[in-house]
XYZ file of C-alpha atoms in Angstrom:
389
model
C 18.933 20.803 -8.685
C 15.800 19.957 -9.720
C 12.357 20.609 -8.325
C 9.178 18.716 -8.769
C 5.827 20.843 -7.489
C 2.617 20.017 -6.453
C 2.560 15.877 -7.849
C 0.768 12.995 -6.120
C 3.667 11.171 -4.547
C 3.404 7.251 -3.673
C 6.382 6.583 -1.557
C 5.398 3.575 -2.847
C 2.755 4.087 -0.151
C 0.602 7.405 -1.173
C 1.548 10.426 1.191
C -0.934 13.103 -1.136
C 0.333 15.854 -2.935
C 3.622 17.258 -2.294
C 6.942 19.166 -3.773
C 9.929 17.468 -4.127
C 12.986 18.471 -4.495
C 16.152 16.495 -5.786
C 19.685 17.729 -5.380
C 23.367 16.323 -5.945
C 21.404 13.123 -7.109
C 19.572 12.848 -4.083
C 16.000 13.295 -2.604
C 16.636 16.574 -0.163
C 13.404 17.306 0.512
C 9.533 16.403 0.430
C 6.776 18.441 1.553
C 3.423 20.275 1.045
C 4.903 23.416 -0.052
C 9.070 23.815 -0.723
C 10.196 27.496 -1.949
C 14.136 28.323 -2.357
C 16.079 31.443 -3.067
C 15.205 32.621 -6.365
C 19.330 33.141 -6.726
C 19.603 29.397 -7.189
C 19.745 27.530 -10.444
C 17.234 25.228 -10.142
C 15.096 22.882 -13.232
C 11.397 23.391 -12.144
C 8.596 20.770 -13.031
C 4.816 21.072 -12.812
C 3.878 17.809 -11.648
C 0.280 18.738 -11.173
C -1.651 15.905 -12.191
C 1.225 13.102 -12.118
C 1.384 10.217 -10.124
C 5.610 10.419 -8.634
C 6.909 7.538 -7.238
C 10.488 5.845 -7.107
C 12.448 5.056 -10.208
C 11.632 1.136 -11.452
C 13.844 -1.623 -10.811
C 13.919 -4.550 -13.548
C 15.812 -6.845 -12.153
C 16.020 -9.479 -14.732
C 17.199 -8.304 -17.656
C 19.241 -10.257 -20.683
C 21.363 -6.475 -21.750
C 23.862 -8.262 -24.027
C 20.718 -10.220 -25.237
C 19.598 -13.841 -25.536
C 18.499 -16.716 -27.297
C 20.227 -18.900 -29.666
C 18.250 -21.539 -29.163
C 16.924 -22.850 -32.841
C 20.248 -21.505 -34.059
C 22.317 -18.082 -34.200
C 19.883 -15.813 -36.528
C 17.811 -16.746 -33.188
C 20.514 -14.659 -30.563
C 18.092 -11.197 -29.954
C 19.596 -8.173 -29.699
C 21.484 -5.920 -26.793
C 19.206 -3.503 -24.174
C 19.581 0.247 -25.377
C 19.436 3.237 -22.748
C 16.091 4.520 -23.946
C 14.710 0.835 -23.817
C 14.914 1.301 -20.558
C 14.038 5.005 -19.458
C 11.591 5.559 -21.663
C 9.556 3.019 -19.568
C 10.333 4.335 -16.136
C 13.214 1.968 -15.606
C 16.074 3.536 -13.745
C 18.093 0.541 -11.943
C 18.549 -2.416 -13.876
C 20.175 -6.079 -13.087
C 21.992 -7.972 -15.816
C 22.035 -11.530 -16.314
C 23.139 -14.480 -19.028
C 20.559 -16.972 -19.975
C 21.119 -20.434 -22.162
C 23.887 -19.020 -24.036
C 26.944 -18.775 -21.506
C 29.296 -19.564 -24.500
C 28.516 -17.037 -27.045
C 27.657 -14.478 -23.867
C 30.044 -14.184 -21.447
C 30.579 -12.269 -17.937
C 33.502 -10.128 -19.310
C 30.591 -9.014 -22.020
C 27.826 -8.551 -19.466
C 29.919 -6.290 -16.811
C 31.384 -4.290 -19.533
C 27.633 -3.628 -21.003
C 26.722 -3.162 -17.072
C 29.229 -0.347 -16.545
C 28.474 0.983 -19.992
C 24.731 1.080 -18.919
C 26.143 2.985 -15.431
C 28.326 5.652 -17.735
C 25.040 6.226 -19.575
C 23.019 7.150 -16.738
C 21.676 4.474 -15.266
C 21.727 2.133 -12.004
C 23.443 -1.332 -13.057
C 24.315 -4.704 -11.261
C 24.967 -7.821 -12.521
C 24.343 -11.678 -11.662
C 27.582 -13.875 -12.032
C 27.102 -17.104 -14.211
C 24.663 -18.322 -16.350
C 21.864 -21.347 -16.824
C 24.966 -23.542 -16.524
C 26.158 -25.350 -13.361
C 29.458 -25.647 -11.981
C 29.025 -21.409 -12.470
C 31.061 -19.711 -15.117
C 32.200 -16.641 -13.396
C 34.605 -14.389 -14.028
C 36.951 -14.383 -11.805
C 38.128 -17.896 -10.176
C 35.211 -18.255 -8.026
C 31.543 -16.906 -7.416
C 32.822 -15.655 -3.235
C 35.373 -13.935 -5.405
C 33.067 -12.475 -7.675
C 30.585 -11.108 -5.236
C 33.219 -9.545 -3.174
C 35.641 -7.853 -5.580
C 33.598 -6.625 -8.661
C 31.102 -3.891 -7.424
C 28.422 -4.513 -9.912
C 28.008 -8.462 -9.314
C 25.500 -8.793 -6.615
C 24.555 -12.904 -6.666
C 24.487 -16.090 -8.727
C 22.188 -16.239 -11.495
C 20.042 -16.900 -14.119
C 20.762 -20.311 -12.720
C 18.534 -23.557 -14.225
C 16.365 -26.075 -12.980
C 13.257 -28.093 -13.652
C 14.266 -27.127 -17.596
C 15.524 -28.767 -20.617
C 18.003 -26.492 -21.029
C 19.776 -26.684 -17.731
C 22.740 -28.314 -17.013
C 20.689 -30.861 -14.782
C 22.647 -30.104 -11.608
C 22.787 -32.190 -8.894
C 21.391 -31.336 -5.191
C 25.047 -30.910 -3.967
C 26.342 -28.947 -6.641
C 23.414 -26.366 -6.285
C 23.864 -26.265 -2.310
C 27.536 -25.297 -3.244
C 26.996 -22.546 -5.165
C 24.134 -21.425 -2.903
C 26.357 -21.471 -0.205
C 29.131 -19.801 -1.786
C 26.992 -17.246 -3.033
C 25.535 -16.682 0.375
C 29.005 -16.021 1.864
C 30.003 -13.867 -0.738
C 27.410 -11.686 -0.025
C 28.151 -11.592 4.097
C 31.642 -11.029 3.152
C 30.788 -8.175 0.999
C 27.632 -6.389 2.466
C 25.292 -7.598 -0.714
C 22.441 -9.722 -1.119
C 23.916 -12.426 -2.218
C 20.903 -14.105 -4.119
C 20.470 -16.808 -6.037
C 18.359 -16.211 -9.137
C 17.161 -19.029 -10.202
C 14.950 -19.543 -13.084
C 12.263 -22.753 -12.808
C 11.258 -24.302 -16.216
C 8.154 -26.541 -17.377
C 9.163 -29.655 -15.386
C 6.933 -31.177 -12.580
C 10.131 -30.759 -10.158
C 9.015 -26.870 -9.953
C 11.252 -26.036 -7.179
C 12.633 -29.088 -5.872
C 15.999 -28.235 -5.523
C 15.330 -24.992 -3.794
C 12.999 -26.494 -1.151
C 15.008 -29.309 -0.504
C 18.326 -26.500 -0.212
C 16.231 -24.811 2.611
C 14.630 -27.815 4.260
C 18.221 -29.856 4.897
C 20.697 -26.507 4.899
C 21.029 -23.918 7.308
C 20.607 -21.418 3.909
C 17.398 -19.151 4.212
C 14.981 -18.595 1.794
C 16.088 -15.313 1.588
C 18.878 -15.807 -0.512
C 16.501 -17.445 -3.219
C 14.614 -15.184 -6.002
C 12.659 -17.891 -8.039
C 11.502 -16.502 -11.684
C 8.948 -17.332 -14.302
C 6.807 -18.740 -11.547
C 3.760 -17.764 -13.289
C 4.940 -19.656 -16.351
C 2.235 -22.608 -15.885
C -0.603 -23.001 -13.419
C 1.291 -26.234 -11.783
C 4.450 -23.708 -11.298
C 2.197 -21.214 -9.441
C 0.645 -23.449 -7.459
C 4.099 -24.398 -6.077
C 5.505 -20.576 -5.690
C 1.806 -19.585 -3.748
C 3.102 -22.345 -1.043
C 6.437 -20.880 -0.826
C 5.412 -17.400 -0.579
C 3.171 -18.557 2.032
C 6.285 -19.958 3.822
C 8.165 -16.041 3.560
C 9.677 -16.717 0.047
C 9.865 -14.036 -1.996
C 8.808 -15.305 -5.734
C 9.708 -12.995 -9.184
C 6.931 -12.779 -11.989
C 7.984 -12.682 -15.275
C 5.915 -9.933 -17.193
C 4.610 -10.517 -21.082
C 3.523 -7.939 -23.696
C 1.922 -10.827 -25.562
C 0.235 -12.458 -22.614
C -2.904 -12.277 -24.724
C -1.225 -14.933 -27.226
C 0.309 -17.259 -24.367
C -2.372 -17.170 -22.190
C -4.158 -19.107 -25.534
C -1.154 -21.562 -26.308
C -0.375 -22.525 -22.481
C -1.596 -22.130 -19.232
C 0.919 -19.113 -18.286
C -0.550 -17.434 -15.506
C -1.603 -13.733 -16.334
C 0.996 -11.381 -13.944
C -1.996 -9.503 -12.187
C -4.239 -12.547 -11.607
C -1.230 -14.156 -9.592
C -0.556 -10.915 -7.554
C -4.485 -10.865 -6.917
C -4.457 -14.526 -5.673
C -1.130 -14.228 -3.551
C -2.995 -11.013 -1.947
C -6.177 -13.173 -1.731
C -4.397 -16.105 0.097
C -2.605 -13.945 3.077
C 1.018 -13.645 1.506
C 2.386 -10.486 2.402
C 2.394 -7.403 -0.360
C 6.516 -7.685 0.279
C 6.996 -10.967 -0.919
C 6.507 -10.153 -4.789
C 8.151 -8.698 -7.570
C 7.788 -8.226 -11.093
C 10.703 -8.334 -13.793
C 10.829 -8.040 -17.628
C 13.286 -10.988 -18.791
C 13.698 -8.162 -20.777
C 15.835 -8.950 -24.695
C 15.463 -12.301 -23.343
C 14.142 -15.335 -26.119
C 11.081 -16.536 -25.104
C 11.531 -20.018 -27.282
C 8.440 -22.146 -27.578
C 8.883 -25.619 -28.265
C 6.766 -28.887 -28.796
C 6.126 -31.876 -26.433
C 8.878 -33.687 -28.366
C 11.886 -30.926 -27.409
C 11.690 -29.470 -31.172
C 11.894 -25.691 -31.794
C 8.973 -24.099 -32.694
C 9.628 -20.139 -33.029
C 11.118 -17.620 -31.035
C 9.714 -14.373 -29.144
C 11.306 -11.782 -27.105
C 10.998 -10.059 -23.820
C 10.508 -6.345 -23.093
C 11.143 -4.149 -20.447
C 8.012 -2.014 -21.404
C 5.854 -4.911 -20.167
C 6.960 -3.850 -15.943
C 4.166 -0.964 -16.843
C 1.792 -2.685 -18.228
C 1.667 -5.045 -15.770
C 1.466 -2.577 -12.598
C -1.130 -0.880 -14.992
C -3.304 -4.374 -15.167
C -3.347 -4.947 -11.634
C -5.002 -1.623 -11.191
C -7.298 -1.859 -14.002
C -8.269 -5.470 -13.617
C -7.964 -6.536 -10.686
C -8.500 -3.482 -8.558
C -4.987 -3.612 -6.813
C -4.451 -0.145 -5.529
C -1.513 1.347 -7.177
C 0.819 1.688 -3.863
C 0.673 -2.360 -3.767
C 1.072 -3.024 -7.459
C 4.126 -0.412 -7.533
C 5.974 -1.805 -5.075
C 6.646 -4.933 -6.938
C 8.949 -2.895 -9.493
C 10.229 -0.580 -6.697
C 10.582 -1.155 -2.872
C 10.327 -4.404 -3.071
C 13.307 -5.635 -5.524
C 15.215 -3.166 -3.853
C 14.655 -4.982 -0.430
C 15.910 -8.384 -1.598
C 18.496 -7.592 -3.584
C 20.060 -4.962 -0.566
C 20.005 -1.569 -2.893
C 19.673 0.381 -0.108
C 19.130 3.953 -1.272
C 16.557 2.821 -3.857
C 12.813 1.801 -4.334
C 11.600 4.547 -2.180
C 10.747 8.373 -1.806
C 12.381 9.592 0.943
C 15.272 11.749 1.934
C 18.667 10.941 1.486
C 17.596 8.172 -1.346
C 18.837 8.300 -4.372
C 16.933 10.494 -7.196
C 15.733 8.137 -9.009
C 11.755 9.560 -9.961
C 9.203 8.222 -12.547
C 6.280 10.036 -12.932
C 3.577 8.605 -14.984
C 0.236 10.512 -16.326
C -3.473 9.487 -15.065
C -3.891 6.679 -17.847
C -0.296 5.145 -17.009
C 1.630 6.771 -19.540
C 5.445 7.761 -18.407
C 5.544 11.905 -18.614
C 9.379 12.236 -16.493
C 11.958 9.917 -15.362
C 15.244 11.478 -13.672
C 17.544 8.908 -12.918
C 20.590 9.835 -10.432
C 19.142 13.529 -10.716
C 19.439 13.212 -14.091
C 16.358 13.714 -16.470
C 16.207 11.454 -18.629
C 12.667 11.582 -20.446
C 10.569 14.723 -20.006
C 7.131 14.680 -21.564
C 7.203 11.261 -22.825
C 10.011 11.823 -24.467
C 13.969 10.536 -23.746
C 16.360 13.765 -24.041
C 19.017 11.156 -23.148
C 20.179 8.601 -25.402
C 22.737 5.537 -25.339
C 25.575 6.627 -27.710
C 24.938 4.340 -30.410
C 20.899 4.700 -30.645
């Protein structure tokens, strides 16, 4: 049992200051003033001060690692516990990128439930950039349905080099089965589907919801902030009720000066400018994913890699630089993945969610996170580890 007093809560949405109080890895109780019997056992922390809010969701993350591309000394390494909770991250989703040979599902679900043993809140994409899907069992409907941590299809590729190039009826297949394999099982059956450089942006997935009785629901489109032609597109299908995925960048400094990537919390601050709804946005890391660059020509160029860290830093620049009030920014790492991908008890602070609590200092710097009831990092600090870090 564990009891937080006196912090400034954001449910995302700010409710003022208030006690919480977490028990049997659930939130039991929020309100001005909580006192129990002094007989009980319970962890008290001063969260005078702190901003509290719900545990962040990455969903996009590459935990076995990526790249390969420009050769194997290229392949980054796998997520770590503390990679993640040390930045507030309590609920992650795994997915393969290029590489579907070298990383495989029966690698990613057993580093998913190794991630769950350890603490955390794990699910899992089936399949990779390749198309027909590699799954793991005989089917994607199969998949979805009978192994708990799969959740949808993904990191699938268009509009990229390094697809597979499919064709408009073998991506409405495995949009469709995907879509049925959630209804069957009570998930959100979503395709993930990262866009790359080409002018066809999101072809595919407009055409998909234009001739096919498939909603844009079931889509989460990523990197749409990777060029300014890319955005454009994503604005006009958020306007439309789509729900588009920023991919966040430590080094957005560099990029921004090599390409026309669009900074995270300018694109937020334009979506929010045009009318699109503060729901239809969310922010992930493609965390221990390669970020490759490459020239006109196709040749390799040099390698990068993404971090999980960066989900802070960019709630923390739409604050600071584009004057976002926090309850919006937040709820692109919390309440709103949660929301499309159907994790029902998470992304909020409320009762009977799960406790899963971040609670960051005044200048954005994480101070707690309990994950499951669980603290993880108290005073800045992780006091649990993955077993091999």
């Amino acid at each position: 049992m564990i009891l937080i007093k006196k912090a400034k809560v954001y449910t995302p949405e700010y409710i003022g200051v208030k006690d919480v109080f977490l028990a049997g890895g659930k939130i039991c109780g929020i309100a001005d003033e909580i006192s129990l019997p002094k007989e009980l056992s319970v962890e008290v922390i001063d969260g005078s001060g702190k901003n509290l809010m719900p545990g962040f969701i990455d969903s996009h993350v590459h935990v076995l690692g990526g790249g390969g591309e420009g050769g194997f000394s290229n392949r980054t390494p796998e997520a770590t516990l503390s990679g993640f909770t040390r930045y507030g991250i309590t609920t992650v989703v795994g997915c393969i990128g290029t590489d579907g040979v070298g990383r495989d599902m029966c690698a990613l679900i057993a580093k998913i439930k190794g991630l769950k043993e350890d603490g955390l809140s794990a699910y899992a994409y089936t399949g990779s950039y390749q198309v027909p899907v590699k799954t793991l069992t005989d089917g994607i409907i199969k998949d979805i349905m009978m192994i708990d941590e799969i959740i949808g299809t993904g990191e699938i590729a268009i509009s990229d080099h390094r697809s597979s190039q499919p064709t408009y009826d073998e991506f409405t297949r495995l949009c469709a089965d995907t879509r049925v394999g959630g209804i069957l099982s009570g998930k959100a059956g979503i395709i993930n589907v990262h866009l790359g450089d080409s002018p066809r942006c999101m072809d595919l997935i407009e055409r998909v919801i234009k001739e096919t009785e498939i909603p844009a629901t079931q889509f989460l489109p990523t990197h749409v902030n990777r060029n300014a032609m890319l955005f454009d597109k994503a604005v006009e299908y958020a306007k439309l009720g789509g729900t588009v995925d920023f991919t966040g960048n430590e080094d957005i400094d560099y990029w921004e000066t090599i390409c026309d990537e669009v900074r995270v919390c300018k694109g937020i601050k334009r979506l929010l400018d045009e009318g699109v709804s503060s729901d239809l946005f969310t922010i992930t890391s493609d965390g221990q994913g390669s970020f490759p660059q490459f020239s006109p020509e196709g040749k390799f160029l040099g390698i990068g890699m993404g971090k999980s860290s960066c989900l802070l830093k960019e709630v923390r620049e739409c604050v600071e630089r584009e004057n976002i009030p926090l309850e919006i920014a937040v709820k692109a790492i919390t309440a709103n993945p949660a929301r499309v991908l159907c994790l029902a008890s998470k992304g909020h602070v409320a009762e009977g969610y799960d406790a899963d609590i971040t609670m960051l200092t005044e200048d954005f710097k994480v101070d707690t996170v309990i994950a499951g009831g669980r603290t993880m990092v108290r005073d800045g600090e992780p006091v649990v580890k993955g077993k091999f870090e």
